[in-house]
mmCIF file of C-alpha atoms in Angstrom:
data_model
loop_
_atom_site.group_PDB
_atom_site.id
_atom_site.type_symbol
_atom_site.label_atom_id
_atom_site.label_comp_id
_atom_site.label_asym_id
_atom_site.label_seq_id
_atom_site.Cartn_x
_atom_site.Cartn_y
_atom_site.Cartn_z
ATOM 1 C CA MET A 1 -4.917 5.433 8.708
ATOM 2 C CA GLN A 2 -7.432 7.238 5.257
ATOM 3 C CA TRP A 3 -7.113 3.921 3.600
ATOM 4 C CA ILE A 4 -9.069 2.480 6.469
ATOM 5 C CA LYS A 5 -11.617 5.733 6.213
ATOM 6 C CA ASP A 6 -11.842 5.435 2.760
ATOM 7 C CA SER A 7 -12.247 1.743 2.596
ATOM 8 C CA LYS A 8 -16.449 0.540 2.382
ATOM 9 C CA LYS A 9 -15.180 -3.511 2.297
ATOM 10 C CA ILE A 10 -12.208 -4.481 4.156
ATOM 11 C CA CYS A 11 -10.681 -8.414 4.719
ATOM 12 C CA LEU A 12 -8.050 -8.502 7.649
ATOM 13 C CA VAL A 13 -5.190 -11.947 6.200
ATOM 14 C CA PHE A 14 -3.703 -12.623 9.823
ATOM 15 C CA HIS A 15 -1.005 -16.196 10.258
ATOM 16 C CA ILE A 16 -2.033 -18.186 12.485
ATOM 17 C CA ASP A 17 -0.024 -18.589 15.162
ATOM 18 C CA ALA A 18 -0.577 -16.366 18.672
ATOM 19 C CA ASP A 19 1.302 -13.048 17.491
ATOM 20 C CA GLY A 20 -0.510 -13.493 13.360
ATOM 21 C CA ILE A 21 -3.258 -13.912 16.423
ATOM 22 C CA CYS A 22 -3.020 -10.945 19.204
ATOM 23 C CA SER A 23 -1.405 -8.240 15.793
ATOM 24 C CA ALA A 24 -4.803 -8.653 13.753
ATOM 25 C CA TYR A 25 -6.857 -8.172 17.133
ATOM 26 C CA ILE A 26 -5.278 -4.801 17.399
ATOM 27 C CA ILE A 27 -6.024 -4.152 13.404
ATOM 28 C CA ALA A 28 -9.222 -5.282 13.730
ATOM 29 C CA LYS A 29 -9.999 -3.361 16.938
ATOM 30 C CA VAL A 30 -8.262 -0.021 15.581
ATOM 31 C CA ILE A 31 -10.906 -1.138 11.835
ATOM 32 C CA GLU A 32 -13.715 -1.922 14.201
ATOM 33 C CA ARG A 33 -13.033 2.219 15.761
ATOM 34 C CA ILE A 34 -13.126 3.477 12.843
ATOM 35 C CA LYS A 35 -15.219 1.943 11.082
ATOM 36 C CA GLY A 36 -17.657 0.751 13.829
ATOM 37 C CA GLU A 37 -17.201 -2.307 12.470
ATOM 38 C CA LEU A 38 -14.644 -5.494 12.642
ATOM 39 C CA PRO A 39 -13.262 -6.486 9.281
ATOM 40 C CA CYS A 40 -13.827 -9.880 7.546
ATOM 41 C CA LEU A 41 -11.879 -11.911 9.088
ATOM 42 C CA TYR A 42 -9.455 -15.195 6.856
ATOM 43 C CA ALA A 43 -6.711 -17.153 8.710
ATOM 44 C CA LEU A 44 -3.618 -17.781 6.440
ATOM 45 C CA SER A 45 -1.506 -20.222 6.917
ATOM 46 C CA SER A 46 0.829 -20.218 4.312
ATOM 47 C CA THR A 47 2.898 -17.196 2.492
ATOM 48 C CA TYR A 48 1.288 -17.979 -0.770
ATOM 49 C CA VAL A 49 -2.106 -16.603 -1.773
ATOM 50 C CA ASN A 50 -3.984 -18.560 -3.724
ATOM 51 C CA LYS A 51 -5.874 -18.620 -7.080
ATOM 52 C CA ASN A 52 -9.305 -18.643 -4.835
ATOM 53 C CA LEU A 53 -8.524 -16.360 -2.132
ATOM 54 C CA ARG A 54 -7.458 -14.135 -4.236
ATOM 55 C CA ALA A 55 -10.440 -14.332 -6.420
ATOM 56 C CA LYS A 56 -12.200 -13.733 -3.082
ATOM 57 C CA LEU A 57 -10.096 -10.686 -2.040
ATOM 58 C CA LYS A 58 -11.076 -9.741 -5.167
ATOM 59 C CA ASP A 59 -14.563 -8.402 -3.750
ATOM 60 C CA TYR A 60 -12.330 -5.939 -0.985
ATOM 61 C CA ASP A 61 -11.295 -1.913 -1.437
ATOM 62 C CA LEU A 62 -8.368 -2.185 1.513
ATOM 63 C CA VAL A 63 -6.947 -6.065 2.226
ATOM 64 C CA ILE A 64 -4.651 -6.044 4.504
ATOM 65 C CA PHE A 65 -2.051 -8.584 5.495
ATOM 66 C CA THR A 66 -0.152 -9.214 8.697
ATOM 67 C CA ASP A 67 2.681 -10.973 9.692
ATOM 68 C CA LEU A 68 2.335 -13.131 6.735
ATOM 69 C CA ALA A 69 6.057 -12.327 4.448
ATOM 70 C CA VAL A 70 3.528 -12.363 1.112
ATOM 71 C CA ASP A 71 6.308 -10.367 -0.503
ATOM 72 C CA SER A 72 8.228 -14.510 -1.133
ATOM 73 C CA HIS A 73 4.999 -14.051 -4.243
ATOM 74 C CA PRO A 74 4.418 -11.135 -4.812
ATOM 75 C CA GLU A 75 2.650 -11.413 -8.591
ATOM 76 C CA ALA A 76 0.125 -12.463 -6.241
ATOM 77 C CA ILE A 77 -0.210 -9.672 -4.199
ATOM 78 C CA ARG A 78 0.079 -7.274 -7.348
ATOM 79 C CA GLU A 79 -2.653 -9.132 -9.114
ATOM 80 C CA ILE A 80 -4.413 -7.693 -5.764
ATOM 81 C CA ALA A 81 -3.140 -4.702 -5.985
ATOM 82 C CA GLU A 82 -5.140 -4.303 -9.724
ATOM 83 C CA THR A 83 -8.378 -3.734 -8.474
ATOM 84 C CA SER A 84 -7.926 -3.598 -4.740
ATOM 85 C CA LYS A 85 -5.568 -1.483 -1.480
ATOM 86 C CA VAL A 86 -3.565 -3.647 0.380
ATOM 87 C CA ILE A 87 -1.326 -3.124 3.663
ATOM 88 C CA ILE A 88 1.231 -5.559 4.741
ATOM 89 C CA PHE A 89 2.745 -5.886 7.835
ATOM 90 C CA ASP A 90 5.466 -7.421 8.408
ATOM 91 C CA HIS A 91 8.575 -8.187 10.348
ATOM 92 C CA HIS A 92 10.480 -11.313 8.653
ATOM 93 C CA GLU A 93 13.013 -11.539 6.054
ATOM 94 C CA LEU A 94 12.003 -9.121 3.082
ATOM 95 C CA THR A 95 12.124 -10.638 -0.270
ATOM 96 C CA HIS A 96 10.703 -7.971 -2.037
ATOM 97 C CA ASN A 97 9.235 -4.103 -1.348
ATOM 98 C CA LEU A 98 6.305 -4.078 -2.259
ATOM 99 C CA ASN A 99 5.418 -0.304 -1.659
ATOM 100 C CA GLY A 100 3.459 1.745 -4.804
ATOM 101 C CA PRO A 101 0.236 2.912 -5.398
ATOM 102 C CA ASN A 102 -1.573 0.706 -4.279
ATOM 103 C CA VAL A 103 0.295 -1.279 -1.899
ATOM 104 C CA LYS A 104 1.328 -0.056 1.348
ATOM 105 C CA HIS A 105 4.697 -2.663 2.631
ATOM 106 C CA ILE A 106 4.977 -1.264 6.848
ATOM 107 C CA SER A 107 7.778 -4.033 7.431
ATOM 108 C CA THR A 108 10.819 -4.102 9.948
ATOM 109 C CA LYS A 109 12.990 -4.720 8.221
ATOM 110 C CA MET A 110 12.927 -1.802 6.229
ATOM 111 C CA GLU A 111 13.882 0.136 9.169
ATOM 112 C CA THR A 112 16.360 -2.231 11.670
ATOM 113 C CA LYS A 113 17.691 -4.933 11.725
ATOM 114 C CA ARG A 114 16.027 -6.044 15.550
ATOM 115 C CA TYR A 115 13.987 -8.953 15.908
ATOM 116 C CA TYR A 116 10.260 -6.701 15.897
ATOM 117 C CA PRO A 117 7.266 -9.522 16.456
ATOM 118 C CA CYS A 118 4.137 -7.744 14.589
ATOM 119 C CA SER A 119 1.746 -7.538 17.748
ATOM 120 C CA TYR A 120 4.288 -5.215 19.004
ATOM 121 C CA GLN A 121 5.554 -3.247 15.550
ATOM 122 C CA VAL A 122 1.039 -3.424 14.554
ATOM 123 C CA TYR A 123 1.262 -1.716 18.331
ATOM 124 C CA ASN A 124 2.962 0.967 17.830
ATOM 125 C CA TYR A 125 2.153 1.912 14.330
ATOM 126 C CA PHE A 126 -1.749 2.783 15.168
ATOM 127 C CA ASN A 127 -0.406 4.274 18.699
ATOM 128 C CA LYS A 128 0.818 6.831 17.166
ATOM 129 C CA GLU A 129 -2.788 7.815 15.989
ATOM 130 C CA MET A 130 -5.311 7.224 18.645
ATOM 131 C CA ASP A 131 -4.744 5.860 22.002
ATOM 132 C CA LEU A 132 -4.545 2.102 22.682
ATOM 133 C CA SER A 133 -2.973 1.719 25.883
ATOM 134 C CA ASP A 134 -5.941 -0.724 26.465
ATOM 135 C CA MET A 135 -5.052 -3.373 24.044
ATOM 136 C CA ASP A 136 -1.082 -3.030 25.612
ATOM 137 C CA TRP A 137 -1.614 -6.398 27.130
ATOM 138 C CA ILE A 138 -2.021 -8.775 23.645
ATOM 139 C CA ALA A 139 0.776 -6.337 22.144
ATOM 140 C CA ALA A 140 2.534 -8.792 25.159
ATOM 141 C CA VAL A 141 1.187 -11.094 24.475
ATOM 142 C CA GLY A 142 2.109 -11.365 20.591
ATOM 143 C CA LEU A 143 5.558 -11.082 22.149
ATOM 144 C CA ILE A 144 5.758 -13.645 24.373
ATOM 145 C CA GLY A 145 4.133 -15.847 21.795
ATOM 146 C CA ASP A 146 6.884 -14.852 19.046
ATOM 147 C CA VAL A 147 10.283 -15.225 21.573
ATOM 148 C CA GLY A 148 10.810 -11.956 21.304
ATOM 149 C CA ALA A 149 9.154 -10.123 24.708
ATOM 150 C CA LYS A 150 12.935 -9.914 26.114
ATOM 151 C CA LEU A 151 14.028 -8.182 23.580
ATOM 152 C CA TYR A 152 11.342 -6.280 24.506
ATOM 153 C CA LYS A 153 11.196 -6.273 28.606
ATOM 154 C CA ASN A 154 10.557 -3.456 29.375
ATOM 155 C CA PHE A 155 7.188 -3.051 27.678
ATOM 156 C CA VAL A 156 6.628 -6.333 29.141
ATOM 157 C CA GLU A 157 7.044 -6.155 32.790
ATOM 158 C CA SER A 158 6.022 -3.083 33.174
ATOM 159 C CA THR A 159 2.139 -4.138 31.692
ATOM 160 C CA LEU A 160 3.018 -7.016 33.653
ATOM 161 C CA LYS A 161 2.899 -4.648 36.949
ATOM 162 C CA LYS A 162 -0.293 -2.996 35.248
ATOM 163 C CA TYR A 163 -2.314 -5.516 35.858
ATOM 164 C CA GLY A 164 -0.799 -6.816 38.752
ATOM 165 C CA MET A 165 0.700 -10.073 36.952
ATOM 166 C CA LYS A 166 3.808 -11.447 38.647
ATOM 167 C CA LYS A 167 7.063 -10.927 36.999
ATOM 168 C CA CYS A 168 8.403 -15.169 36.479
ATOM 169 C CA LYS A 169 11.471 -16.951 35.978
ATOM 170 C CA ASP A 170 11.486 -17.529 32.606
ATOM 171 C CA PRO A 171 13.563 -15.359 30.120
ATOM 172 C CA ASN A 172 11.047 -15.360 27.735
ATOM 173 C CA TYR A 173 8.415 -14.467 30.141
ATOM 174 C CA PHE A 174 5.978 -18.169 29.624
ATOM 175 C CA ASP A 175 5.848 -18.383 33.409
ATOM 176 C CA THR A 176 3.940 -15.007 33.725
ATOM 177 C CA GLU A 177 -0.267 -15.109 33.273
ATOM 178 C CA LEU A 178 1.404 -12.890 29.856
ATOM 179 C CA GLY A 179 2.547 -16.380 28.667
ATOM 180 C CA GLU A 180 0.334 -19.097 29.674
ATOM 181 C CA MET A 181 -2.293 -16.565 27.797
ATOM 182 C CA ALA A 182 0.739 -16.817 24.773
ATOM 183 C CA ILE A 183 0.552 -20.970 24.781
ATOM 184 C CA ILE A 184 -3.314 -21.008 25.037
ATOM 185 C CA ILE A 185 -3.934 -19.138 22.045
ATOM 186 C CA GLY A 186 -0.887 -20.611 20.074
ATOM 187 C CA ALA A 187 -2.555 -23.466 19.949
ATOM 188 C CA ALA A 188 -5.509 -22.763 18.480
ATOM 189 C CA ARG A 189 -3.759 -23.652 15.218
ATOM 190 C CA VAL A 190 -2.062 -26.388 16.766
ATOM 191 C CA TYR A 191 -5.817 -27.901 18.058
ATOM 192 C CA ASN A 192 -7.512 -27.689 14.745
ATOM 193 C CA LYS A 193 -5.317 -25.087 11.877
ATOM 194 C CA THR A 194 -6.449 -22.019 10.145
ATOM 195 C CA LYS A 195 -10.224 -22.614 11.555
ATOM 196 C CA GLY A 196 -8.600 -23.165 15.136
ATOM 197 C CA ALA A 197 -6.748 -19.660 14.584
ATOM 198 C CA LEU A 198 -10.545 -18.213 13.224
ATOM 199 C CA LYS A 199 -12.317 -19.043 16.052
ATOM 200 C CA ALA A 200 -9.492 -18.271 18.651
ATOM 201 C CA LEU A 201 -9.643 -14.215 17.139
ATOM 202 C CA LYS A 202 -13.831 -14.360 17.118
ATOM 203 C CA ILE A 203 -13.390 -15.263 21.092
ATOM 204 C CA LEU A 204 -10.236 -13.365 21.566
ATOM 205 C CA LEU A 205 -11.700 -10.126 19.949
ATOM 206 C CA GLU A 206 -14.510 -10.338 22.748
ATOM 207 C CA CYS A 207 -12.439 -9.639 25.527
ATOM 208 C CA GLU A 208 -11.314 -5.769 26.800
ATOM 209 C CA SER A 209 -9.029 -6.752 28.841
ATOM 210 C CA PRO A 210 -6.941 -9.959 31.031
ATOM 211 C CA LYS A 211 -9.829 -10.637 33.044
ATOM 212 C CA GLU A 212 -12.150 -11.098 30.124
ATOM 213 C CA PHE A 213 -9.570 -13.530 28.447
ATOM 214 C CA TRP A 214 -10.326 -16.064 31.159
ATOM 215 C CA GLU A 215 -13.830 -15.679 32.003
ATOM 216 C CA LYS A 216 -14.787 -16.031 27.428
ATOM 217 C CA THR A 217 -11.849 -18.507 26.685
ATOM 218 C CA GLU A 218 -12.709 -21.676 28.224
ATOM 219 C CA LEU A 219 -12.884 -23.484 24.964
ATOM 220 C CA LEU A 220 -9.051 -22.759 23.597
ATOM 221 C CA GLN A 221 -7.439 -23.367 26.716
ATOM 222 C CA LYS A 222 -9.762 -26.767 27.072
ATOM 223 C CA TRP A 223 -7.434 -27.245 23.113
ATOM 224 C CA ARG A 224 -4.425 -26.427 24.392
ATOM 225 C CA ASN A 225 -5.244 -29.014 27.983
ATOM 226 C CA LYS A 226 -6.030 -31.564 24.526
ATOM 227 C CA ILE A 227 -2.843 -31.392 22.602
ATOM 228 C CA GLN A 228 -0.184 -31.188 25.710
ATOM 229 C CA PRO A 229 -0.467 -34.536 26.788
ATOM 230 C CA TYR A 230 1.255 -35.367 22.964
ATOM 231 C CA LEU A 231 3.327 -32.091 23.145
ATOM 232 C CA ASP A 232 5.028 -33.917 25.806
ATOM 233 C CA LYS A 233 4.519 -37.349 24.168
ATOM 234 C CA ASN A 234 6.845 -36.281 20.520
ATOM 235 C CA ILE A 235 9.356 -35.231 22.990
ATOM 236 C CA LYS A 236 9.756 -37.925 25.121
ATOM 237 C CA GLU A 237 10.355 -39.815 21.492
ATOM 238 C CA PHE A 238 12.544 -36.387 19.638
ATOM 239 C CA GLU A 239 14.469 -36.876 22.181
ATOM 240 C CA LYS A 240 15.019 -40.537 22.189
ATOM 241 C CA GLU A 241 15.149 -41.395 18.202
ATOM 242 C CA ALA A 242 16.336 -37.308 16.834
ATOM 243 C CA GLU A 243 19.041 -37.742 14.142
ATOM 244 C CA LYS A 244 22.414 -36.347 15.224
ATOM 245 C CA CYS A 245 24.043 -34.158 12.173
ATOM 246 C CA LYS A 246 27.193 -32.117 14.386
ATOM 247 C CA ASP A 247 24.685 -29.163 16.058
ATOM 248 C CA VAL A 248 21.579 -30.319 14.050
ATOM 249 C CA LEU A 249 18.666 -32.281 15.977
ATOM 250 C CA ILE A 250 16.700 -33.718 12.824
ATOM 251 C CA LYS A 251 13.519 -36.020 13.420
ATOM 252 C CA ARG A 252 10.691 -37.347 10.602
ATOM 253 C CA ILE A 253 6.903 -37.206 11.731
ATOM 254 C CA LYS A 254 4.350 -38.995 10.317
ATOM 255 C CA ASP A 255 0.762 -37.963 9.968
ATOM 256 C CA PRO A 256 0.530 -36.355 13.718
ATOM 257 C CA LYS A 257 -2.593 -36.333 15.047
ATOM 258 C CA TYR A 258 -2.430 -31.920 16.220
ATOM 259 C CA ASN A 259 -0.072 -29.914 13.577
ATOM 260 C CA ILE A 260 2.327 -29.963 16.570
ATOM 261 C CA GLY A 261 5.780 -29.046 14.538
ATOM 262 C CA SER A 262 5.550 -25.139 15.363
ATOM 263 C CA PRO A 263 5.602 -25.107 18.989
ATOM 264 C CA LEU A 264 7.913 -27.953 18.875
ATOM 265 C CA SER A 265 10.372 -26.819 17.717
ATOM 266 C CA SER A 266 10.245 -23.627 19.942
ATOM 267 C CA ILE A 267 10.429 -25.445 23.215
ATOM 268 C CA LEU A 268 13.187 -28.114 21.739
ATOM 269 C CA SER A 269 15.089 -24.965 20.734
ATOM 270 C CA GLU A 270 14.728 -23.495 24.065
ATOM 271 C CA ARG A 271 15.758 -27.594 25.699
ATOM 272 C CA TYR A 272 18.418 -27.081 23.882
ATOM 273 C CA PRO A 273 19.987 -23.344 23.628
ATOM 274 C CA ASN A 274 23.968 -25.026 21.529
ATOM 275 C CA LYS A 275 21.274 -27.017 19.229
ATOM 276 C CA THR A 276 19.648 -26.425 15.766
ATOM 277 C CA ILE A 277 16.064 -28.095 16.022
ATOM 278 C CA ILE A 278 15.321 -30.083 12.403
ATOM 279 C CA LEU A 279 11.288 -30.814 12.157
ATOM 280 C CA VAL A 280 10.129 -32.518 9.152
ATOM 281 C CA VAL A 281 6.302 -33.488 9.477
ATOM 282 C CA ASP A 282 4.683 -35.585 7.424
ATOM 283 C CA LYS A 283 0.476 -34.568 6.542
ATOM 284 C CA GLY A 284 -0.998 -35.908 3.535
ATOM 285 C CA ASN A 285 0.413 -33.154 1.156
ATOM 286 C CA ILE A 286 2.357 -31.393 2.378
ATOM 287 C CA ALA A 287 5.805 -31.813 4.663
ATOM 288 C CA LYS A 288 6.266 -28.643 6.673
ATOM 289 C CA VAL A 289 10.191 -28.696 7.337
ATOM 290 C CA HIS A 290 10.219 -25.978 10.941
ATOM 291 C CA ALA A 291 13.687 -25.501 12.665
ATOM 292 C CA ARG A 292 14.504 -23.791 14.962
ATOM 293 C CA SER A 293 18.638 -22.383 16.549
ATOM 294 C CA LYS A 294 20.594 -19.824 17.664
ATOM 295 C CA VAL A 295 23.622 -20.355 16.099
ATOM 296 C CA ARG A 296 23.595 -20.901 12.949
ATOM 297 C CA ASN A 297 21.342 -18.203 10.263
ATOM 298 C CA LEU A 298 17.922 -21.046 9.517
ATOM 299 C CA VAL A 299 17.123 -18.727 5.463
ATOM 300 C CA GLU A 300 20.307 -19.442 4.158
ATOM 301 C CA LEU A 301 20.355 -23.123 5.890
ATOM 302 C CA LEU A 302 16.958 -23.682 4.152
ATOM 303 C CA SER A 303 17.049 -21.906 1.248
ATOM 304 C CA LYS A 304 20.022 -24.330 0.471
ATOM 305 C CA ALA A 305 18.657 -27.500 1.424
ATOM 306 C CA THR A 306 15.803 -27.123 -0.794
ATOM 307 C CA SER A 307 17.423 -25.708 -3.646
ATOM 308 C CA GLY A 308 16.438 -27.882 -6.463
ATOM 309 C CA LEU A 309 13.363 -29.398 -5.193
ATOM 310 C CA LYS A 310 10.221 -28.785 -6.753
ATOM 311 C CA ASN A 311 7.265 -26.398 -5.177
ATOM 312 C CA VAL A 312 8.811 -25.238 -2.586
ATOM 313 C CA SER A 313 7.536 -22.192 -0.538
ATOM 314 C CA CYS A 314 11.207 -21.514 2.131
ATOM 315 C CA GLY A 315 11.497 -18.771 4.712
ATOM 316 C CA GLY A 316 11.214 -17.238 7.615
ATOM 317 C CA HIS A 317 13.810 -15.856 9.964
ATOM 318 C CA LYS A 318 17.295 -16.413 10.810
ATOM 319 C CA GLN A 319 16.634 -18.490 14.451
ATOM 320 C CA ALA A 320 13.092 -19.388 13.850
ATOM 321 C CA ALA A 321 12.577 -20.302 9.964
ATOM 322 C CA GLY A 322 10.533 -23.006 7.915
ATOM 323 C CA ALA A 323 9.460 -25.031 4.628
ATOM 324 C CA SER A 324 6.742 -26.465 2.561
ATOM 325 C CA ILE A 325 8.154 -29.243 0.765
ATOM 326 C CA GLU A 326 6.459 -32.012 -1.845
ATOM 327 C CA PRO A 327 6.316 -35.703 1.203
ATOM 328 C CA SER A 328 8.088 -37.771 -2.039
ATOM 329 C CA ASP A 329 11.210 -34.947 -0.992
ATOM 330 C CA VAL A 330 11.661 -35.176 2.337
ATOM 331 C CA THR A 331 14.546 -37.793 2.010
ATOM 332 C CA LYS A 332 16.168 -36.284 -0.685
ATOM 333 C CA PHE A 333 15.628 -32.724 1.528
ATOM 334 C CA ILE A 334 17.030 -34.607 4.472
ATOM 335 C CA ARG A 335 20.160 -35.802 1.933
ATOM 336 C CA ASN A 336 21.086 -31.964 1.190
ATOM 337 C CA LEU A 337 21.124 -30.293 4.462
ATOM 338 C CA LYS A 338 23.261 -33.134 6.061
ATOM 339 C CA LYS A 339 25.708 -32.753 3.195
ATOM 340 C CA GLU A 340 25.192 -28.881 3.738
ATOM 341 C CA LEU A 341 25.924 -29.406 7.325
ATOM 342 C CA GLY A 342 29.114 -32.183 5.779
ATOM 343 C CA CYS A 343 27.569 -35.187 7.701
ATOM 344 C CA LYS A 344 27.574 -38.076 5.749
#
């Protein structure tokens, strides 16, 4: 908190999914209450802070990362810390402890093995210093968006009750009003990647309550309605075309219209809870692997399947992980994956 008070120029770098956006909302609002103005906002889809972004961040006294496992590339963070103070809020598998004179690395993995999405992490962290009870709804939205709500059902259900919202049947709460908000916020990155996520956060920062959310997010709701038929189409194609390897279902998607990899893999994982879902999405000069499973350690599986490939970025959680690989290596990746699984 003191670093925020002492800093004149602050930049908040956030991940582009619903949890990243919701955690960024809470941090940005906290900064606004302390400093009287919002920080600079930057949406990032990767855990790697590239050279151009590092150069820009050197202009700030304080750089805050949220929902980004930037510790997987420690040299980049250490470079930023040469000229700026750095705070990292994260809940992904820990690669390096980056705590130091100019870095505060606040990782839930340093304290617990329990799944603990960033929205709830930053809400609890700052709620110790100031009253954030008016932001409980956005913390709950982030929890639902990251499929972590059922682990914190008392918090989610008390929030639903507080705002007069119905509890429904889905154990992950996606069929509640807060769940619908999570879907709408998450649709922003599907529709327009980092630009969509940044726009979503800026719109969200104008909302002080669930009521205002429905009044001010018309654009985000339109985006959600545009992508839904495309998601439905790809679900049907997956069910017809996915390759089976033991409990694993694998499908490659080339040049999708929207950035559907993450939400599609999550939807399919809920639909097939006893299966492991692997989607490989090729677009442009990168292929992204989206993996979901309730039965396998995906961090280990993807690490082994990407071994020996060039320019690999890999990480996430045991049950929800991802990787970036060269498009030319997709066939080799799938071959490695099958070998690791014991399939031909």
